[in-house]
């Protein structure tokens, strides 16, 4: 676009935000935000070339396949898309990825996971939602468990997580449960975001 | 046969007509001259047995049969031997079972004997504790928790590895590839970990991984929670290669295994993983998780594969509709039509049966006393079952055994055959057994034989 000689970030994409401001708001340093911008550009120009991440591009980045439907990826996309305009802008991208930073406090990760699993945004993880998620995962992996087996798994989990037994998991119950089972949140941390150690960042910045 | 000429064996048994014949033995009807009791005498040809090196099996047969007392199992009265022959003096059983067997194996489902009728059959009810039966019928499976003391029985060699971690619903969800954002940051080929699911039991998975580690010359250590640590012996480009295999339980028949590089060079690891491990794991892998292995990393799925391993149906069974309902609590939705609905069927899930190797006759006795059924070196039941629960499966496996082992067996020795045949299972490598029949069909019979 005729700006090859320009300095970084001259070409402003929609939703572009100043790395300094983003760095202040997040765990990332300015350099790291800049590195993320390179990644963002790469992803957002992979299909539509308009500098904004569309769902297809997001799927392509995750699965190397732009048409792979996945409930969980959809959920992540929706949560990244804070303005709810159907695309992920750069600011949204950085702020959302911040949750996945190894240094981000656990409480933020726990809250993010809660919103992720609260499919209908009711403020609770309900039994039906959990079941739907389990079934989605099983389908994704081509597994077929009987209704009964799924029920049993969900029941058992509710027994552990739903402390007050009202049939839904509220944020406090979720917090307790997640603290007891930290493995649940393993996907909420991406070691790659710790850029001092990550070869990825070096590669992108260069 | 010299005994036949004189017609009296060891001065004690008057030998009559032949009842049946197998590869190594012939079975004759005989009468105890003192008590005039009818017996069956199995005459084993020592030479033939020695030639194929099965003497140990005979010895084991003797030691096991001596231990077992059950109305439905032929009792071994005594063993005698001459230079060339071994004689088993067995209880003589009449052929009422055979009639039942024919009715069970009736290929026409509408005339085939029903579960209820089988259970009404006097043969099944022989030696059956009425209370136990009632109990088993009324109480739903999941309500019957195995007695606490049974849990401590998993301490044999094979069970050194603690039970794999049980995954809760959120753990299961978190396995989704859609929640794994690392794909944005790295090339798929360089992934450090890969996962696969398996419908094998934990111990089958473990022994498979042990085999692989052995063939790759990796040192393997077992840790708590179904974790297997493997370490190379050679110093590679970036140190010694380290691989972790962690087994998670989704349901007792359904496990997830995660393979992870813990040390060493990624390329070397990828090479081992893709060229050695993945092909070697083929038998137990249900599907590789689509962890960025392209669009879909799973193997070609074969629904029948699952139904076989789940219901314990042998491959040739799906063509013949006469397999007894082995499905305890059918979990597989799409095979529901395959097996008869089992609401009334008390046949237990195979879940509670564990594969086990490495126990001995002594262990068998000990375990029986402690409430676990166990057969020499293959099987361990974690719960007690009534013969009525087990027999349908039992008989169904009898048929398979007979298919496998040619030879005619007379009416009088039906029981003996059953026993004999079940024992034969042990000689087969574990994998081919599980492959051929799944697990349920050949493990349950052991429980039956070893006597409730």
XYZ file of C-alpha atoms in Angstrom:
658
model
C 0.000 0.000 0.000
C 2.785 2.306 -0.767
C 4.121 2.681 2.676
C 6.928 0.211 2.592
C 9.475 2.790 3.551
C 7.463 4.173 6.444
C 8.089 3.458 10.078
C 6.038 0.945 11.973
C 2.340 1.544 12.508
C 2.038 4.274 9.958
C -0.567 2.245 8.233
C -3.379 2.463 10.715
C -5.833 -0.327 10.582
C -9.330 0.175 11.946
C -9.293 -0.254 15.696
C -5.592 0.415 15.891
C -4.502 1.704 19.271
C -1.325 3.257 20.518
C 1.062 0.588 21.826
C 1.976 2.846 24.731
C -1.576 2.983 25.974
C -2.085 -0.733 25.481
C 1.157 -1.486 27.304
C -0.004 0.575 30.257
C -3.287 -1.288 30.456
C -1.787 -4.746 30.124
C 1.062 -6.924 31.282
C 2.781 -6.479 27.934
C 5.622 -4.067 27.337
C 5.533 -1.642 24.432
C 7.875 -3.900 22.500
C 5.689 -6.842 23.137
C 2.617 -4.984 21.975
C 4.497 -4.134 18.828
C 5.380 -7.749 18.355
C 1.728 -8.639 18.816
C 0.876 -6.104 16.163
C 3.020 -7.984 13.711
C 1.197 -11.162 14.554
C -2.115 -9.342 14.309
C -1.241 -8.039 10.860
C -0.295 -11.492 9.725
C -3.537 -13.043 10.911
C -5.794 -10.203 9.859
C -4.441 -10.160 6.328
C -4.527 -13.871 5.796
C -7.861 -13.975 3.965
C -9.694 -10.673 3.641
C -6.656 -8.434 3.736
C -8.526 -5.626 5.450
C -6.428 -5.517 8.598
C -9.163 -6.800 10.882
C -9.456 -10.335 12.154
C -12.575 -12.053 10.893
C -13.809 -15.331 12.231
C -12.504 -17.255 9.245
C -9.070 -15.802 9.762
C -9.214 -16.651 13.417
C -10.129 -20.239 12.598
C -7.352 -20.397 10.048
C -4.848 -19.243 12.643
C -6.017 -21.790 15.200
C -6.685 -24.805 13.063
C -4.908 -24.060 9.767
C -8.365 -24.367 8.334
C -10.644 -21.399 7.790
C -13.883 -23.307 7.628
C -13.518 -25.466 10.695
C -16.473 -24.749 12.937
C -15.828 -25.176 16.593
C -18.051 -24.095 19.452
C -15.099 -23.318 21.673
C -13.272 -21.265 19.108
C -16.538 -19.421 18.527
C -16.775 -18.653 22.213
C -13.222 -17.383 22.340
C -13.851 -15.257 19.282
C -16.996 -13.784 20.825
C -15.167 -12.899 24.001
C -12.283 -11.348 22.105
C -14.796 -9.327 20.126
C -15.561 -6.999 22.986
C -17.423 -4.465 20.860
C -19.527 -7.266 19.465
C -19.164 -6.092 15.908
C -18.206 -9.470 14.493
C -14.471 -8.829 14.127
C -11.470 -8.625 16.420
C -9.747 -5.285 16.343
C -6.185 -4.783 17.421
C -7.001 -3.320 20.841
C -9.389 -6.162 21.538
C -6.763 -8.623 20.414
C -4.117 -7.344 22.810
C -6.420 -6.905 25.790
C -7.874 -10.364 25.339
C -4.538 -12.047 24.876
C -3.424 -10.315 28.038
C -5.657 -12.724 29.944
C -3.497 -15.542 28.601
C -0.237 -13.994 29.722
C 1.611 -16.173 32.238
C 1.918 -13.226 34.626
C -1.749 -12.303 34.594
C -3.393 -12.970 37.979
C -5.339 -16.194 38.278
C -8.536 -14.374 39.196
C -8.701 -12.768 35.766
C -8.197 -16.082 34.048
C -10.860 -17.644 36.215
C -13.315 -14.888 35.362
C -12.565 -15.218 31.665
C -13.103 -18.973 31.758
C -16.394 -18.411 33.527
C -17.636 -16.125 30.783
C -16.385 -18.598 28.231
C -18.500 -21.399 29.662
C -21.520 -19.251 30.451
C -22.852 -19.835 26.956
C -26.062 -17.880 27.304
C -24.545 -15.103 29.377
C -26.907 -15.649 32.273
C -24.280 -15.060 34.917
C -24.286 -18.732 35.807
C -22.895 -21.883 34.291
C -26.002 -23.956 34.065
C -26.277 -27.685 33.848
C -27.540 -27.578 30.288
C -24.691 -25.349 29.231
C -22.121 -27.672 30.687
C -23.746 -30.619 29.025
C -23.784 -28.820 25.725
C -20.099 -28.078 26.065
C -19.232 -31.658 26.918
C -21.213 -32.931 23.959
C -19.548 -30.390 21.704
C -16.135 -31.572 22.796
C -17.078 -35.193 22.314
C -18.363 -34.468 18.845
C -15.251 -32.549 18.029
C -13.201 -35.595 18.934
C -15.543 -38.002 17.158
C -16.512 -39.611 20.409
C -19.901 -40.935 21.115
C -20.839 -41.482 24.696
C -24.378 -42.346 25.601
C -26.684 -39.716 26.994
C -26.430 -41.555 30.254
C -22.655 -41.391 30.414
C -22.637 -37.696 29.626
C -25.253 -37.075 32.279
C -23.136 -38.936 34.731
C -20.060 -36.888 33.995
C -22.026 -33.661 34.271
C -23.711 -34.798 37.460
C -20.447 -35.689 39.033
C -18.940 -32.349 38.138
C -21.911 -30.501 39.506
C -21.635 -32.436 42.702
C -18.129 -31.085 43.084
C -18.611 -27.586 41.755
C -22.129 -26.559 42.666
C -21.505 -26.012 46.358
C -24.941 -24.694 47.279
C -26.668 -27.277 45.149
C -28.972 -24.901 43.297
C -28.301 -26.563 39.957
C -26.080 -23.839 38.564
C -22.542 -22.696 39.131
C -22.183 -19.065 40.170
C -18.935 -17.088 39.848
C -17.923 -17.731 43.456
C -18.477 -21.457 43.191
C -16.547 -21.434 39.959
C -13.672 -19.625 41.598
C -13.474 -22.177 44.401
C -13.720 -25.046 41.993
C -11.071 -23.656 39.660
C -8.721 -22.988 42.555
C -9.036 -26.601 43.583
C -8.533 -27.813 40.013
C -5.951 -25.509 38.485
C -5.559 -27.896 35.570
C -8.886 -26.608 34.288
C -7.250 -23.348 33.413
C -4.263 -24.702 31.585
C -5.532 -23.318 28.297
C -5.838 -19.902 29.867
C -2.081 -19.477 29.891
C 0.045 -19.248 26.782
C 3.746 -19.555 27.516
C 4.418 -17.896 24.169
C 3.227 -14.581 25.506
C 6.138 -14.433 27.861
C 8.198 -12.939 25.136
C 11.576 -12.669 26.753
C 11.692 -16.407 26.683
C 9.771 -16.965 23.553
C 11.556 -17.430 20.284
C 8.331 -16.559 18.590
C 8.499 -12.896 19.555
C 12.052 -12.602 18.358
C 11.153 -14.106 15.054
C 8.205 -11.801 14.545
C 9.973 -8.602 15.564
C 12.867 -9.264 13.261
C -5.250 -98.386 24.430
C -4.133 -100.818 27.033
C -6.586 -99.615 29.616
C -9.400 -100.306 27.259
C -8.320 -103.828 26.739
C -8.488 -104.559 30.385
C -11.244 -101.994 30.672
C -10.164 -101.189 34.191
C -7.897 -98.264 34.875
C -5.626 -98.440 37.886
C -7.851 -101.079 39.286
C -10.351 -98.455 40.131
C -12.252 -97.201 37.113
C -14.052 -99.270 34.576
C -13.631 -97.419 31.309
C -16.508 -97.275 28.831
C -17.219 -95.518 25.544
C -15.383 -92.492 24.286
C -17.230 -89.245 24.844
C -15.079 -86.893 22.914
C -11.719 -86.071 21.526
C -9.460 -83.076 21.416
C -6.000 -82.416 20.124
C -4.150 -83.762 23.108
C -6.728 -85.779 24.916
C -9.570 -88.192 24.692
C -12.412 -88.313 27.133
C -14.033 -91.580 28.166
C -17.004 -92.397 30.207
C -16.040 -94.531 33.214
C -17.430 -95.986 36.384
C -15.835 -96.141 39.751
C -15.739 -99.847 40.526
C -16.180 -99.347 44.246
C -18.901 -96.725 44.390
C -20.220 -97.326 40.877
C -20.293 -93.585 40.412
C -20.214 -92.281 36.843
C -17.146 -90.256 35.947
C -15.453 -88.838 32.868
C -11.820 -89.623 32.350
C -9.726 -87.327 30.281
C -6.691 -89.125 28.964
C -3.903 -86.812 27.964
C -1.083 -87.986 25.773
C 2.121 -86.898 27.491
C 4.216 -87.104 24.347
C 1.951 -84.844 22.367
C 1.815 -82.332 25.164
C 5.548 -82.362 25.662
C 6.190 -81.943 21.974
C 4.414 -78.607 21.896
C 5.741 -77.618 25.279
C 2.437 -77.325 27.033
C 3.306 -79.265 30.141
C 3.103 -76.151 32.260
C -0.389 -75.540 31.034
C -1.435 -78.999 32.088
C 0.054 -78.480 35.483
C -1.756 -75.237 35.796
C -4.982 -76.768 34.652
C -4.642 -79.261 37.437
C -3.855 -76.703 40.065
C -6.702 -74.437 39.082
C -9.264 -77.158 38.681
C -8.457 -78.573 42.038
C -9.312 -75.264 43.586
C -12.567 -74.593 41.912
C -15.818 -75.806 43.367
C -18.985 -74.821 41.637
C -22.041 -76.795 40.631
C -21.638 -75.613 37.073
C -18.044 -76.530 36.798
C -16.859 -80.008 36.325
C -15.084 -81.121 39.393
C -11.712 -82.745 39.211
C -11.720 -85.774 41.472
C -8.222 -87.022 40.989
C -5.235 -87.041 38.696
C -3.271 -90.137 37.856
C -0.363 -90.747 35.545
C 1.581 -93.448 33.818
C 4.755 -93.118 31.794
C 2.907 -92.048 28.697
C -0.452 -90.737 29.847
C -2.071 -88.409 32.327
C -5.565 -89.192 33.557
C -7.956 -86.595 34.855
C -10.875 -88.133 36.659
C -13.712 -85.698 36.281
C -17.274 -85.366 37.335
C -19.517 -86.738 34.627
C -22.086 -84.259 33.530
C -25.075 -84.926 31.387
C -25.808 -82.848 28.389
C -28.660 -80.639 29.521
C -26.473 -77.649 29.000
C -26.103 -78.408 25.393
C -29.790 -78.056 24.760
C -29.719 -74.711 26.448
C -26.710 -73.660 24.475
C -28.460 -74.467 21.237
C -31.392 -72.319 22.275
C -29.164 -69.433 23.237
C -27.308 -69.565 19.984
C -30.453 -69.736 17.910
C -29.836 -67.385 14.990
C -33.489 -66.409 14.841
C -34.094 -63.716 17.435
C -37.805 -64.413 17.682
C -37.339 -68.040 18.701
C -34.149 -67.491 20.632
C -34.405 -68.055 24.341
C -35.005 -64.868 26.283
C -32.903 -63.606 29.114
C -35.650 -64.317 31.604
C -35.993 -67.878 30.383
C -32.276 -68.435 30.626
C -32.332 -67.327 34.160
C -35.211 -69.606 34.966
C -33.250 -72.551 33.681
C -32.349 -74.942 36.463
C -28.796 -75.180 35.247
C -28.264 -71.517 35.788
C -29.937 -71.536 39.104
C -27.835 -74.346 40.420
C -25.804 -73.149 43.340
C -27.196 -69.693 42.976
C -27.757 -67.779 46.119
C -31.332 -66.609 45.867
C -30.671 -63.608 47.999
C -27.776 -62.545 45.884
C -29.839 -62.896 42.757
C -32.633 -60.803 44.136
C -30.229 -58.208 45.290
C -28.566 -57.974 41.953
C -31.836 -57.618 40.184
C -33.317 -54.971 42.339
C -30.384 -52.754 42.880
C -29.268 -50.783 39.920
C -25.752 -51.232 38.755
C -24.394 -47.938 39.786
C -25.841 -48.268 43.244
C -23.859 -51.373 43.917
C -20.594 -49.872 44.930
C -17.808 -52.398 45.010
C -16.947 -53.208 48.578
C -14.283 -50.901 49.826
C -11.835 -53.677 50.458
C -11.835 -54.578 46.792
C -10.125 -51.383 45.883
C -7.022 -52.460 47.634
C -6.861 -55.501 45.434
C -5.390 -53.688 42.555
C -1.995 -53.943 44.040
C -0.488 -56.553 41.784
C 2.441 -55.928 39.476
C 0.371 -54.554 36.689
C -1.365 -52.131 38.932
C 1.703 -50.387 40.227
C 0.543 -47.420 38.306
C -2.113 -45.649 40.256
C -5.453 -45.212 38.665
C -5.379 -42.515 36.044
C -6.828 -39.183 36.979
C -10.521 -38.967 36.535
C -11.492 -36.060 34.364
C -14.415 -33.878 35.315
C -16.614 -32.183 32.758
C -14.526 -29.019 32.676
C -11.334 -30.997 32.226
C -12.948 -32.686 29.280
C -14.027 -29.392 27.805
C -10.619 -27.886 28.222
C -9.273 -30.506 25.840
C -10.913 -28.732 22.977
C -8.614 -27.592 20.230
C -10.734 -24.486 19.983
C -9.543 -23.404 23.398
C -5.920 -23.915 22.524
C -4.671 -20.645 21.142
C -1.109 -21.816 20.777
C -1.857 -22.538 17.139
C -1.511 -18.829 16.489
C 2.036 -18.867 17.704
C 3.659 -21.955 16.384
C 3.848 -24.280 13.472
C 1.720 -27.325 13.907
C 4.519 -29.770 13.212
C 6.496 -28.487 16.108
C 3.860 -29.129 18.696
C 5.314 -30.438 21.844
C 2.328 -32.496 22.860
C -0.163 -34.700 21.150
C -3.177 -36.479 22.486
C -5.150 -39.479 21.543
C -8.221 -41.159 22.876
C -8.522 -44.852 23.450
C -11.281 -47.264 24.275
C -8.857 -49.704 25.826
C -8.571 -50.151 29.540
C -5.929 -48.239 31.386
C -3.824 -51.323 31.901
C -3.934 -52.233 28.221
C -2.771 -48.758 27.362
C -0.031 -48.946 29.926
C 1.267 -52.281 28.749
C 1.209 -51.043 25.158
C 3.261 -48.022 26.062
C 5.608 -50.239 28.024
C 6.098 -52.402 24.962
C 6.816 -49.400 22.816
C 9.245 -47.968 25.313
C 11.014 -51.284 25.382
C 11.327 -51.534 21.628
C 12.565 -47.945 21.413
C 15.005 -48.557 24.255
C 13.452 -45.932 26.415
C 13.671 -46.281 30.142
C 10.190 -46.176 31.585
C 9.152 -45.174 35.080
C 5.625 -45.136 36.396
C 4.406 -42.299 38.504
C 1.212 -41.559 40.336
C -1.902 -40.574 38.485
C -1.303 -42.602 35.351
C 1.877 -40.816 34.381
C 4.562 -42.728 32.494
C 7.937 -41.124 32.115
C 10.198 -42.297 29.333
C 13.820 -41.442 28.906
C 16.211 -42.172 26.097
C 19.566 -43.770 26.652
C 21.491 -41.819 24.061
C 22.567 -38.238 24.400
C 20.932 -36.419 21.507
C 21.468 -33.005 19.980
C 19.898 -31.244 22.920
C 20.373 -33.790 25.645
C 18.597 -36.981 26.470
C 15.132 -37.280 25.027
C 12.364 -37.299 27.589
C 8.747 -38.154 26.838
C 5.808 -38.166 29.198
C 2.696 -40.171 28.568
C -0.151 -39.260 30.825
C -3.362 -41.239 30.960
C -6.631 -39.632 31.943
C -9.848 -41.437 32.539
C -13.005 -40.114 30.952
C -15.008 -43.226 31.699
C -13.467 -46.532 32.728
C -13.540 -47.590 29.115
C -12.495 -44.412 27.692
C -9.165 -42.802 28.213
C -7.281 -39.867 26.950
C -3.542 -40.140 26.593
C -1.299 -37.153 26.299
C 2.198 -37.515 24.895
C 4.591 -34.740 25.624
C 8.208 -34.010 25.013
C 9.864 -33.048 28.270
C 13.440 -32.892 27.144
C 15.675 -33.172 24.113
C 15.506 -32.014 20.554
C 12.105 -31.349 19.057
C 12.961 -32.744 15.671
C 14.276 -35.963 17.136
C 11.134 -36.213 19.221
C 8.884 -35.581 16.241
C 10.681 -38.273 14.349
C 10.222 -40.810 17.116
C 6.625 -39.771 17.606
C 5.560 -39.846 13.993
C 7.625 -42.718 12.690
C 7.724 -45.047 15.677
C 5.132 -44.279 18.284
C 2.126 -43.364 16.248
C 2.247 -46.487 14.083
C 2.924 -48.665 17.119
C 0.005 -47.224 19.026
C -2.378 -47.908 16.180
C -4.034 -50.824 17.950
C -5.183 -48.873 20.931
C -5.803 -45.463 19.441
C -9.399 -44.583 18.862
C -8.590 -41.176 17.481
C -5.774 -38.726 17.603
C -7.006 -35.441 18.867
C -7.126 -32.969 16.055
C -4.389 -31.016 17.739
C -3.347 -28.987 14.749
C -2.518 -32.036 12.749
C -4.141 -30.419 9.815
C -7.868 -30.259 9.474
C -8.546 -33.515 11.205
C -5.930 -35.654 12.776
C -8.076 -38.592 13.577
C -7.672 -41.945 12.002
C -10.286 -43.325 9.756
C -13.036 -44.086 12.115
C -14.741 -47.340 12.089
C -17.836 -47.588 14.156
C -17.606 -51.305 14.256
C -14.203 -51.131 15.766
C -15.688 -49.433 18.724
C -18.662 -51.665 19.066
C -16.422 -54.673 19.049
C -14.159 -53.476 21.698
C -16.993 -52.167 23.718
C -19.387 -54.993 23.553
C -16.824 -57.646 23.218
C -18.220 -58.856 19.957
C -15.906 -60.886 17.895
C -15.473 -59.773 14.312
C -17.438 -62.593 12.797
C -20.284 -61.874 15.122
C -21.636 -58.849 13.458
C -22.584 -60.947 10.509
C -24.445 -63.486 12.565
C -27.217 -62.034 14.628
C -27.087 -64.672 17.288
C -24.716 -63.099 19.697
C -26.191 -63.005 23.133
C -26.675 -59.572 24.524
C -23.352 -58.820 26.005
C -24.033 -55.168 26.357
C -24.319 -54.269 29.950
C -25.059 -50.608 29.858
C -24.618 -49.870 26.219
C -22.826 -46.599 26.026
C -22.496 -46.391 22.385
C -25.513 -44.790 20.902
C -25.131 -45.991 17.391
C -24.659 -49.595 18.274
C -27.722 -49.676 20.431
C -29.500 -51.620 17.775
C -26.717 -54.141 17.621
C -27.214 -55.617 20.993
C -30.551 -56.418 22.470
C -31.825 -53.834 24.835
C -30.580 -54.819 28.184
C -32.885 -53.170 30.628
C -33.727 -56.521 32.101
C -30.322 -57.922 31.550
C -28.222 -58.125 34.605
C -25.065 -58.729 32.667
C -22.634 -56.344 34.220
C -20.669 -53.710 32.473
C -17.259 -54.760 31.516
C -16.100 -51.632 33.183
C -15.739 -53.254 36.492
C -13.566 -55.979 35.125
C -9.916 -55.343 35.007
C -7.282 -56.900 32.952
C -4.469 -58.192 34.911
C -1.356 -60.097 34.336
C 1.130 -61.687 36.547
C -0.787 -63.372 39.289
C -0.493 -67.043 39.951
C -2.481 -69.913 41.279
C -1.695 -68.817 44.743
C -2.886 -65.345 44.006
C -6.059 -66.802 42.638
C -6.903 -68.478 45.862
C -6.101 -65.456 47.903
C -8.180 -63.231 45.748
C -11.095 -65.547 45.762
C -11.109 -65.485 49.472
C -11.029 -61.749 49.474
C -13.934 -61.494 47.122
C -12.219 -60.989 43.831
C -12.378 -63.511 41.113
C -9.207 -64.212 39.408
C -7.847 -66.629 36.961
C -4.209 -67.513 36.942
C -2.573 -64.823 34.919
C -5.109 -62.891 33.005
C -8.147 -61.822 34.770
C -9.431 -60.068 37.739
C -13.033 -59.242 38.474
C -13.646 -56.463 40.817
C -17.061 -57.519 41.853
C -18.964 -60.680 42.499
C -21.465 -61.782 39.956
C -24.023 -64.483 40.138
C -23.746 -67.274 37.584
C -27.009 -66.066 36.164
C -25.417 -62.756 35.448
C -22.409 -64.227 33.858
C -23.563 -67.270 32.053
C -25.035 -65.687 28.946
C -21.741 -64.038 28.248
C -19.949 -67.086 29.338
C -21.742 -69.309 26.915
C -21.338 -66.829 24.175
C -17.635 -67.027 24.615
C -17.754 -70.778 24.692
C -19.010 -70.722 21.200
C -16.111 -68.607 20.100
C -13.613 -70.838 21.744
C -15.069 -73.824 20.002
C -14.875 -72.046 16.727
C -11.244 -71.508 17.358
C -10.253 -74.862 18.624
C -11.273 -77.634 16.403
C -12.037 -80.949 17.870
C -15.136 -82.696 18.958
C -16.261 -82.746 22.496
C -18.848 -85.119 23.726
C -21.904 -84.299 25.693
C -20.458 -85.422 28.911
C -17.611 -83.033 28.786
C -19.297 -79.824 27.900
C -18.307 -78.284 31.140
C -14.862 -79.477 30.831
C -14.606 -77.961 27.437
C -15.709 -74.644 28.710
C -13.153 -74.634 31.332
C -10.457 -75.865 29.141
C -11.206 -73.352 26.475
C -11.275 -70.411 28.739
C -7.925 -71.395 29.957
C -6.593 -71.396 26.482
C -7.124 -67.697 26.325
C -4.158 -67.102 28.462
C -1.828 -68.504 25.907
C -2.691 -65.851 23.454
C -0.969 -62.532 23.546
C -3.068 -59.987 25.293
C -3.527 -57.768 22.295
C -4.798 -60.384 19.956
C -7.287 -61.515 22.524
C -8.644 -58.092 23.105
C -8.723 -57.482 19.442
C -10.521 -60.660 18.614
C -13.204 -60.540 21.196
C -12.947 -57.322 23.001
C -12.586 -57.684 26.651
C -15.993 -58.416 28.074
C -16.625 -61.669 26.389
C -13.561 -63.400 27.529
C -13.104 -61.883 30.894
C -16.529 -62.384 32.284
C -16.435 -66.121 31.817
C -13.525 -66.331 34.114
C -15.558 -64.820 36.866
C -18.227 -67.346 36.232
C -15.893 -70.230 36.325
C -14.110 -69.153 39.362
C -17.294 -69.441 41.093
C -19.691 -67.171 42.807
